[in-house]
XYZ file of N, CA and C in Angstrom:
678
model
N -18.518 -10.997 -7.619
C -16.908 -11.120 -7.169
C -16.036 -10.957 -8.337
N -16.541 -11.450 -9.691
C -15.729 -11.500 -10.652
C -15.586 -10.024 -11.221
N -16.738 -9.391 -11.236
C -16.619 -7.909 -11.617
C -15.696 -7.042 -10.610
N -15.762 -7.195 -9.409
C -14.983 -6.717 -8.362
C -13.512 -6.772 -8.564
N -13.198 -8.011 -9.000
C -11.611 -8.387 -9.351
C -11.236 -7.739 -10.515
N -12.288 -7.587 -11.631
C -11.644 -7.070 -12.811
C -11.490 -5.465 -12.666
N -12.523 -4.909 -12.056
C -12.313 -3.526 -11.729
C -11.140 -3.193 -10.894
N -10.864 -3.979 -9.919
C -9.773 -3.713 -9.172
C -8.347 -3.810 -10.055
N -8.282 -4.585 -11.063
C -7.242 -4.523 -11.913
C -7.250 -3.505 -13.073
N -8.423 -3.337 -13.514
C -8.505 -2.282 -14.601
C -8.221 -0.905 -13.989
N -8.683 -0.637 -12.800
C -8.430 0.660 -12.249
C -6.958 0.887 -11.877
N -6.651 1.430 -10.723
C -5.165 1.988 -10.471
C -4.571 0.548 -10.096
N -3.655 0.070 -11.132
C -2.959 -1.061 -10.767
C -1.860 -0.502 -9.672
N -1.559 0.629 -9.958
C -0.501 1.052 -8.978
C -0.979 1.058 -7.555
N -2.152 1.159 -7.271
C -2.857 1.027 -5.977
C -2.823 -0.298 -5.426
N -2.377 -1.349 -6.121
C -2.609 -2.727 -5.976
C -1.861 -2.866 -4.604
N -2.605 -3.746 -3.785
C -2.223 -4.096 -2.179
C -2.869 -3.087 -1.439
N -3.358 -1.916 -1.812
C -4.044 -0.739 -1.129
C -5.517 -0.950 -1.262
N -5.759 -1.469 -2.523
C -7.122 -1.365 -3.039
C -7.956 -2.305 -2.071
N -7.414 -3.436 -1.635
C -8.189 -4.208 -0.593
C -7.889 -4.186 0.860
N -7.038 -3.334 0.994
C -6.724 -2.865 2.585
C -7.577 -1.785 3.104
N -8.168 -2.090 4.277
C -8.925 -0.894 4.948
C -8.033 -0.621 6.172
N -7.902 0.944 6.304
C -7.050 1.309 7.320
C -7.642 1.242 8.766
N -6.781 0.470 9.622
C -7.249 0.417 10.924
C -6.678 1.449 11.927
N -5.501 1.848 11.359
C -4.785 2.913 12.351
C -4.599 4.131 11.522
N -4.329 5.424 12.257
C -3.971 6.587 11.648
C -2.629 6.596 10.810
N -2.382 7.274 9.833
C -1.005 7.304 9.282
C -0.198 7.923 10.146
N 1.225 7.684 9.978
C 2.180 8.304 10.711
C 2.165 9.670 10.278
N 2.716 10.625 11.440
C 3.117 12.072 11.284
C 4.116 12.207 10.317
N 4.284 13.281 9.451
C 5.453 13.297 8.611
C 6.737 13.410 9.478
N 7.606 12.798 8.936
C 8.955 12.797 9.658
C 9.901 13.937 9.100
N 10.863 14.031 9.619
C 11.872 15.100 9.177
C 12.258 14.885 7.856
N 12.311 13.603 7.406
C 12.832 13.185 5.976
C 11.824 13.520 5.000
N 10.631 13.557 5.325
C 9.468 13.756 4.680
C 9.553 15.237 4.028
N 9.866 16.200 4.769
C 9.964 17.588 4.679
C 11.442 18.174 4.115
N 12.546 17.340 4.360
C 13.809 17.902 4.041
C 14.598 17.007 3.040
N 14.354 15.766 2.745
C 15.036 14.951 1.921
C 14.776 15.433 0.466
N 14.937 16.420 0.046
C 14.695 16.763 -1.324
C 15.853 16.583 -2.307
N 16.398 15.097 -2.275
C 17.256 14.718 -2.963
C 16.981 14.201 -4.439
N 17.838 14.363 -5.261
C 17.518 13.703 -6.595
C 17.587 12.409 -6.523
N 16.523 11.809 -7.381
C 16.617 10.255 -7.297
C 16.041 9.734 -8.619
N 16.764 10.424 -9.781
C 16.279 10.102 -11.081
C 16.739 8.542 -11.505
N 17.751 8.135 -11.053
C 18.185 6.743 -11.280
C 17.814 6.015 -9.884
N 17.147 4.882 -10.310
C 16.501 4.186 -8.948
C 17.812 3.410 -8.414
N 17.615 3.086 -7.005
C 18.578 2.316 -6.192
C 17.729 1.628 -5.219
N 18.236 0.425 -4.930
C 17.536 -0.437 -3.832
C 17.471 0.388 -2.447
N 16.342 0.302 -2.028
C 15.924 0.899 -0.955
C 15.175 2.258 -1.032
N 15.079 2.761 -2.324
C 14.209 3.931 -2.600
C 12.865 3.704 -2.251
N 12.280 4.607 -1.410
C 10.814 4.310 -0.986
C 9.853 5.389 -1.176
N 8.686 5.386 -1.303
C 7.689 6.226 -1.615
C 6.344 5.753 -0.830
N 5.872 6.683 0.117
C 4.698 6.476 0.774
C 3.553 7.269 0.542
N 2.313 6.546 0.243
C 1.294 7.482 -0.341
C 0.032 7.150 0.682
N -0.794 8.187 0.883
C -2.161 7.895 1.400
C -3.088 7.672 0.196
N -3.958 6.781 0.220
C -4.922 6.475 -0.850
C -6.352 6.812 -0.136
N -7.096 7.628 -0.844
C -8.299 8.090 -0.335
C -9.538 7.700 -1.363
N -10.688 7.354 -0.765
C -11.814 7.292 -1.625
C -12.325 8.558 -1.890
N -12.372 9.079 -3.148
C -12.789 10.229 -3.368
C -14.330 10.676 -3.482
N -15.064 9.501 -3.470
C -16.444 9.557 -3.170
C -16.828 9.871 -1.836
N -16.194 9.213 -0.959
C -16.594 9.502 0.708
C -15.602 10.436 1.424
N -14.377 10.515 0.801
C -13.259 11.289 1.386
C -12.644 10.461 2.355
N -12.857 9.148 2.665
C -12.354 8.311 3.584
C -10.781 7.785 3.168
N -10.065 7.760 4.143
C -8.717 7.341 4.083
C -8.895 5.716 3.940
N -8.473 5.132 2.704
C -8.584 3.717 2.478
C -7.230 3.050 3.048
N -6.246 3.622 2.812
C -4.784 2.857 3.220
C -3.667 3.897 3.063
N -2.627 3.523 3.829
C -1.327 4.240 3.710
C -0.330 3.096 3.185
N 0.142 3.216 2.140
C 1.062 2.200 1.551
C 2.338 2.599 1.037
N 3.550 1.968 1.249
C 4.842 2.049 1.103
C 5.382 1.268 -0.162
N 5.851 1.923 -1.107
C 6.611 1.139 -2.249
C 7.970 1.308 -1.919
N 8.729 0.179 -1.955
C 10.088 0.113 -1.737
C 10.761 -0.771 -2.682
N 11.800 -0.078 -3.381
C 12.616 -0.833 -4.250
C 13.421 -2.020 -3.702
N 13.265 -3.371 -4.129
C 13.965 -4.391 -3.586
C 15.036 -5.107 -4.556
N 14.713 -4.808 -5.829
C 15.633 -5.492 -6.754
C 15.861 -4.708 -7.964
N 16.847 -4.627 -8.390
C 17.129 -3.812 -9.918
C 17.989 -4.661 -10.732
N 17.595 -4.724 -11.918
C 18.163 -5.302 -13.014
C 18.526 -4.350 -14.122
N 18.988 -4.636 -15.211
C 19.292 -3.835 -16.531
C 17.787 -3.687 -17.023
N 16.934 -4.443 -16.882
C 15.401 -4.293 -17.730
C 14.262 -4.220 -16.647
N 14.392 -4.662 -15.292
C 13.405 -4.631 -14.328
C 13.686 -3.922 -13.109
N 12.553 -3.540 -12.159
C 12.522 -3.190 -10.994
C 11.751 -3.696 -10.201
N 12.054 -4.412 -9.077
C 11.269 -5.117 -8.139
C 10.826 -3.969 -7.073
N 9.409 -4.141 -6.661
C 8.806 -3.371 -5.620
C 8.149 -4.135 -4.721
N 8.282 -3.805 -3.246
C 7.705 -4.531 -2.216
C 6.638 -3.325 -1.870
N 5.317 -3.904 -1.588
C 4.319 -2.955 -1.074
C 3.948 -3.388 0.423
N 3.955 -2.351 1.343
C 3.724 -2.607 2.719
C 2.698 -1.675 3.045
N 1.396 -2.135 3.487
C 0.452 -1.387 3.939
C 0.226 -1.186 5.541
N 0.207 0.060 6.138
C 0.129 0.399 7.301
C -1.082 -0.403 8.136
N -0.505 -1.145 9.098
C -1.665 -1.781 9.925
C -1.793 -3.292 9.578
N -1.116 -3.619 8.399
C -1.115 -4.914 7.891
C 0.166 -5.702 7.637
N 0.258 -7.010 8.022
C 1.391 -7.801 8.232
C 1.600 -8.322 6.700
N 0.697 -8.475 5.907
C 0.969 -8.981 4.519
C 1.780 -8.043 3.806
N 2.637 -8.635 2.790
C 3.481 -7.774 1.907
C 3.146 -8.110 0.485
N 2.995 -7.150 -0.401
C 2.719 -7.430 -1.878
C 4.036 -7.041 -2.472
N 4.125 -7.610 -3.878
C 5.201 -7.476 -4.738
C 4.827 -7.197 -6.158
N 5.402 -6.234 -6.878
C 5.222 -5.953 -8.244
C 6.477 -5.936 -9.005
N 6.376 -5.925 -10.239
C 7.616 -5.858 -10.989
C 7.325 -4.850 -12.130
N 8.321 -3.937 -12.447
C 8.217 -3.001 -13.532
C 9.245 -3.020 -14.581
N 9.262 -2.543 -15.636
C 10.400 -2.108 -16.498
C 10.903 -0.860 -16.028
N 12.038 -0.686 -16.684
C 12.842 0.474 -16.399
C 12.086 2.026 -16.670
N 10.933 1.770 -17.432
C 10.077 2.952 -17.675
C 8.769 3.016 -16.645
N 8.877 2.236 -15.785
C 7.812 2.078 -14.821
C 6.539 1.592 -15.263
N 6.599 0.781 -16.402
C 5.284 0.019 -16.837
C 5.224 -1.137 -16.056
N 4.192 -1.549 -15.464
C 3.939 -2.695 -14.622
C 4.038 -3.909 -15.448
N 4.621 -4.999 -15.019
C 4.961 -6.293 -15.563
C 3.954 -7.322 -14.834
N 4.236 -7.482 -13.528
C 3.573 -8.362 -12.693
C 2.961 -7.639 -11.451
N 1.825 -8.174 -11.053
C 1.191 -7.456 -9.846
C 0.385 -8.739 -9.173
N 1.183 -9.378 -8.320
C 0.493 -10.432 -7.670
C 0.263 -11.665 -8.822
N -1.134 -12.047 -8.752
C -1.363 -13.011 -9.771
C -1.739 -12.532 -11.157
N -1.756 -11.282 -11.312
C -1.783 -10.698 -12.542
C -0.421 -10.378 -13.381
N -0.368 -10.760 -14.527
C 0.542 -10.434 -15.615
C 0.165 -9.626 -16.784
N 0.934 -8.709 -17.044
C 0.633 -7.728 -18.179
C 1.646 -8.114 -19.340
N 1.132 -8.229 -20.462
C 2.087 -8.492 -21.665
C 1.763 -7.582 -22.775
N 2.885 -6.722 -23.127
C 4.252 -6.916 -22.716
C 4.496 -6.146 -21.388
N 3.487 -5.408 -20.972
C 3.506 -4.761 -19.663
C 2.172 -3.872 -19.792
N 1.911 -3.199 -18.646
C 0.511 -2.572 -18.536
C 0.464 -1.036 -19.254
N 1.754 -0.620 -19.872
C 1.615 0.588 -20.766
C 1.452 1.765 -19.986
N 1.398 1.723 -18.558
C 0.949 3.002 -17.795
C 2.192 3.620 -17.265
N 3.438 3.505 -17.704
C 4.741 4.076 -17.550
C 5.205 5.494 -18.237
N 6.406 5.688 -18.141
C 6.764 7.030 -18.553
C 7.512 6.727 -19.957
N 7.058 7.886 -20.814
C 8.010 7.803 -22.180
C 8.752 8.926 -22.265
N 10.119 8.816 -21.735
C 11.058 10.021 -21.654
C 11.514 10.138 -22.997
N 12.034 11.518 -23.465
C 11.719 12.683 -22.572
C 10.305 13.078 -22.632
N 9.714 13.568 -21.376
C 8.602 14.161 -21.364
C 8.345 15.503 -21.891
N 7.262 15.869 -22.496
C 7.106 17.156 -22.968
C 5.574 17.372 -23.224
N 5.150 18.647 -22.876
C 3.564 18.854 -22.855
C 3.246 18.600 -24.445
N 2.171 17.880 -24.540
C 1.463 17.522 -26.021
C 2.105 16.108 -26.540
N 3.151 15.617 -25.780
C 3.496 14.188 -26.095
C 2.438 13.203 -25.745
N 2.247 12.250 -26.767
C 1.317 11.135 -26.584
C 1.764 9.809 -26.868
N 1.255 8.639 -26.575
C 1.545 7.408 -26.813
C 0.430 6.433 -26.770
N 0.393 5.379 -27.483
C -0.617 4.249 -27.346
C -0.582 3.420 -26.131
N -1.601 2.857 -25.627
C -1.439 2.055 -24.441
C -2.126 0.722 -25.015
N -1.462 -0.337 -25.067
C -1.897 -1.675 -25.505
C -1.251 -2.980 -24.846
N -2.290 -3.608 -24.135
C -1.625 -4.725 -23.387
C -2.711 -5.845 -23.102
N -2.262 -6.983 -22.700
C -3.038 -8.092 -22.348
C -2.750 -8.516 -20.855
N -3.810 -8.433 -19.956
C -3.628 -8.825 -18.669
C -4.229 -10.109 -18.126
N -3.367 -10.921 -17.749
C -3.885 -12.272 -17.561
C -3.715 -12.586 -15.997
N -4.827 -13.066 -15.451
C -4.944 -13.659 -13.956
C -4.562 -15.182 -14.070
N -3.363 -15.447 -13.385
C -3.118 -16.959 -13.396
C -3.920 -17.879 -12.370
N -4.717 -17.270 -11.401
C -5.527 -17.990 -10.744
C -6.773 -18.342 -11.161
N -7.417 -17.648 -12.294
C -8.725 -18.055 -12.670
C -8.814 -18.047 -14.337
N -7.689 -17.562 -14.871
C -7.589 -17.710 -16.355
C -8.294 -16.601 -16.942
N -8.671 -15.495 -16.475
C -9.256 -14.387 -16.814
C -8.245 -13.593 -17.736
N -8.646 -13.162 -18.711
C -7.719 -12.260 -19.738
C -8.495 -10.995 -20.222
N -7.895 -10.057 -19.987
C -8.286 -8.794 -20.392
C -7.441 -7.883 -21.753
N -8.126 -7.421 -22.479
C -7.488 -6.731 -23.612
C -7.634 -5.298 -23.217
N -6.368 -4.737 -23.146
C -6.416 -3.170 -22.779
C -6.023 -2.147 -23.849
N -6.775 -1.281 -24.321
C -6.408 -0.377 -25.222
C -6.497 1.036 -24.811
N -5.745 2.009 -25.172
C -6.124 3.408 -24.652
C -5.010 4.349 -25.181
N -4.889 5.640 -24.709
C -3.899 6.562 -25.109
C -3.610 7.182 -23.790
N -2.187 7.689 -23.679
C -1.638 8.538 -22.644
C -1.173 9.839 -23.335
N -1.390 10.826 -22.637
C -0.970 12.211 -23.066
C -0.425 13.173 -21.917
N 0.782 13.849 -22.276
C 1.247 14.736 -21.257
C 0.666 16.133 -21.606
N -0.329 16.336 -20.698
C -1.174 17.609 -20.836
C -0.823 18.874 -20.013
N 0.257 18.799 -19.260
C 0.581 20.086 -18.441
C 2.072 19.857 -17.757
N 2.646 20.825 -17.497
C 3.766 20.878 -16.438
C 3.198 21.713 -15.368
N 3.190 21.177 -14.079
C 2.780 21.713 -12.863
C 3.584 21.698 -11.613
N 3.615 22.616 -10.776
C 4.298 22.571 -9.465
C 3.250 22.119 -8.535
N 3.544 21.138 -7.775
C 2.705 20.296 -7.054
C 3.114 20.331 -5.552
N 2.381 20.468 -4.579
C 2.932 20.559 -3.085
C 2.027 19.527 -2.434
N 2.673 18.463 -1.719
C 2.079 17.509 -0.789
C 2.758 17.571 0.454
N 2.281 16.596 1.359
C 3.089 16.787 2.634
C 4.583 16.245 2.489
N 4.982 15.730 1.356
C 6.281 15.312 1.165
C 7.146 16.506 0.580
N 6.466 17.683 0.144
C 7.296 18.607 -0.328
C 6.677 19.327 -1.713
N 7.441 20.275 -2.224
C 6.704 20.785 -3.571
C 7.896 20.219 -4.721
N 7.087 19.704 -5.691
C 7.569 19.255 -6.859
C 7.231 19.784 -8.203
N 8.105 19.724 -9.021
C 7.820 20.018 -10.397
C 7.596 18.736 -11.072
N 6.159 18.674 -11.804
C 5.759 17.485 -12.301
C 5.237 17.572 -13.803
N 5.267 16.578 -14.420
C 4.497 16.424 -15.670
C 3.305 15.626 -15.389
N 1.985 16.296 -15.896
C 0.708 15.611 -15.735
C 0.503 14.919 -16.923
N 0.141 13.675 -16.667
C -0.252 12.556 -17.763
C -1.648 12.099 -17.619
N -2.510 12.223 -18.758
C -3.862 11.864 -18.564
C -3.867 10.527 -19.513
N -4.603 9.465 -18.884
C -4.632 8.210 -19.538
C -6.075 7.677 -19.678
N -6.471 7.363 -20.780
C -7.968 6.816 -21.003
C -7.761 5.306 -21.429
N -8.379 4.419 -20.663
C -8.176 2.986 -20.966
C -9.698 2.190 -21.130
N -9.703 1.539 -22.110
C -10.901 0.538 -22.302
C -10.335 -0.910 -22.330
N -10.911 -1.522 -21.350
C -10.624 -3.153 -21.173
C -11.817 -3.899 -21.586
N -11.540 -4.926 -22.187
C -12.648 -6.007 -22.550
C -12.176 -7.417 -22.152
N -13.081 -8.124 -21.555
C -12.966 -9.618 -21.309
C -12.685 -10.313 -22.557
N -11.481 -11.077 -22.693
C -11.060 -11.649 -23.944
C -12.214 -12.762 -24.175
N -12.846 -13.299 -23.067
C -13.905 -14.365 -23.312
C -15.267 -13.870 -23.622
N -15.544 -12.695 -23.272
C -16.879 -12.037 -23.534
C -16.663 -10.679 -23.929
N -16.394 -10.206 -25.188
C -16.000 -8.897 -25.432
C -17.346 -7.852 -25.236
N -18.279 -8.287 -25.061
C -19.372 -7.466 -24.649
C -19.225 -6.819 -23.216
N -18.368 -7.260 -22.535
C -18.208 -6.707 -21.160
C -16.982 -5.599 -21.301
N -17.261 -4.353 -21.222
C -16.354 -3.264 -21.264
C -16.218 -2.543 -19.834
N -14.856 -2.131 -19.609
C -14.676 -1.501 -18.406
C -13.746 -0.332 -18.965
N -14.001 0.878 -18.305
C -13.413 2.049 -18.538
C -12.736 2.701 -17.396
N -11.501 3.117 -17.573
C -10.619 3.684 -16.566
C -9.928 4.935 -17.135
N -10.034 6.073 -16.298
C -9.373 7.392 -16.570
C -8.362 7.587 -15.357
N -7.269 7.980 -15.779
C -6.269 8.447 -14.809
C -5.603 9.601 -15.106
N -5.162 10.186 -14.089
C -4.389 11.377 -14.146
C -3.096 11.127 -13.215
N -1.913 11.308 -13.620
C -0.783 11.041 -13.008
C 0.245 12.333 -13.170
N 0.723 12.747 -11.918
C 1.700 13.712 -11.844
C 2.878 13.088 -11.476
N 3.703 13.062 -12.337
C 5.156 12.541 -12.406
C 6.171 13.484 -12.108
N 6.989 13.153 -11.044
C 8.175 14.151 -10.776
C 9.502 13.463 -11.120
N 10.246 13.992 -12.171
C 11.382 13.391 -12.469
C 12.344 13.396 -11.386
N 12.436 14.520 -10.384
C 13.441 14.519 -9.570
C 13.464 13.505 -8.558
N 12.313 12.721 -8.439
C 12.339 11.543 -7.419
C 11.876 10.476 -8.196
N 11.911 10.365 -9.574
C 11.535 9.357 -10.462
C 10.390 8.480 -10.106
N 9.191 9.250 -9.736
C 8.067 8.611 -9.226
C 6.882 9.549 -9.271
N 5.756 8.985 -9.165
C 4.618 9.917 -9.246
C 4.149 10.597 -7.809
N 3.791 11.662 -7.872
C 3.540 12.399 -6.528
C 2.055 12.389 -6.202
N 1.182 12.350 -7.465
C -0.348 12.276 -7.047
C -0.779 11.498 -8.173
N -1.682 10.575 -8.030
C -2.556 9.761 -8.931
C -3.870 9.702 -8.675
N -4.573 9.785 -9.700
C -6.244 9.841 -9.433
C -6.725 8.844 -10.505
N -7.452 7.954 -10.091
C -8.433 7.117 -10.969
C -9.854 7.082 -10.899
N -10.496 6.997 -11.943
C -11.977 6.652 -11.918
C -12.412 5.439 -12.926
N -12.869 4.540 -12.394
C -13.162 3.288 -13.040
C -14.939 3.233 -13.110
N -15.238 2.793 -14.476
C -16.658 2.730 -14.699
C -16.861 1.465 -15.446
N -18.066 0.863 -15.207
C -18.649 -0.168 -15.915
C -20.106 -0.041 -16.035
N -20.778 -0.768 -17.083
C -22.205 -0.572 -17.280
C -22.816 0.895 -17.032
N -21.959 1.907 -17.379
C -22.073 3.305 -17.479
C -22.139 4.029 -16.193
N -21.710 3.371 -15.155
C -21.645 3.764 -13.780
C -20.335 3.807 -13.183
N -20.013 4.925 -12.209
C -18.756 4.822 -11.738
C -18.638 3.984 -10.437
N -17.555 2.961 -10.675
C -17.429 2.091 -9.656
C -16.518 2.278 -8.503
N -15.505 3.175 -8.917
C -14.263 3.628 -8.118
C -13.760 4.827 -8.433
N -13.466 5.607 -7.580
C -12.868 7.133 -7.607
C -11.768 7.036 -6.546
N -10.683 7.049 -6.903
C -9.608 6.951 -5.797
C -8.456 8.226 -6.076
N -7.690 8.505 -4.963
C -6.689 9.460 -5.165
C -5.525 8.932 -4.242
N -4.393 8.963 -4.761
C -3.232 8.619 -3.923
C -2.293 9.887 -4.103
N -1.664 10.098 -2.805
C -0.799 11.315 -2.653
C 0.279 10.879 -1.708
N 1.681 11.405 -2.371
C 2.720 11.121 -1.681
C 2.885 12.072 -0.402
N 3.174 11.334 0.708
C 3.330 12.101 1.944
C 4.905 11.864 2.451
N 5.585 10.980 1.967
C 7.132 10.737 2.421
C 7.788 10.024 1.318
N 9.223 10.232 1.156
C 10.005 9.428 0.299
C 11.344 9.545 0.957
N 12.167 8.645 0.360
C 13.656 8.742 0.576
C 14.470 7.690 -0.021
N 15.724 7.709 0.265
C 16.616 6.762 0.036
C 17.315 5.978 1.207
N 17.659 4.815 0.894
C 18.170 3.972 2.044
C 19.276 4.767 2.887
């Protein structure tokens, strides 16, 4: 149980809320908004929303359909509500203005999770990732280190439309602060579209004990403004 909790945190934190949700219903068909609302969203506004399908890349199964909606904006933070199709429970996350996660349910990252955007983006640009993740319910603390690098500019098409994106590759090593012999590895690929100020696709591979524990992919299927 402990390892499962740790891997869920070390893996795609952006998939939080979807990681534990099993899809009981089929995702909604694309709406007219999903194919026609190619509006600029560089600056966040309350009500902005992005819907993703999350798939298990090992089995190909659809794990969940999850919508991220901005609920609060301050000069330093953005609040996000997570809603999973077929589930009544809601999750909440907070980010800084560069989309670095600060809180995710019972987890808090100090100063943040380091998985956000370092504008202006350019191919070849890289930056270090360093954070401490703390679980308030059981006292687990993880030390996270790694590197993020912009490796390409790519045109990417999903059900939500076609987007010009920056591909960012991130490699993370996390260790239990109470037992540094326990090491967890995560590799992520993020396709970020400045035009909608969010990611269009996100892939994650998590490993421990030399074995793959999770391989997931999230892809944008709809987005819009209030």
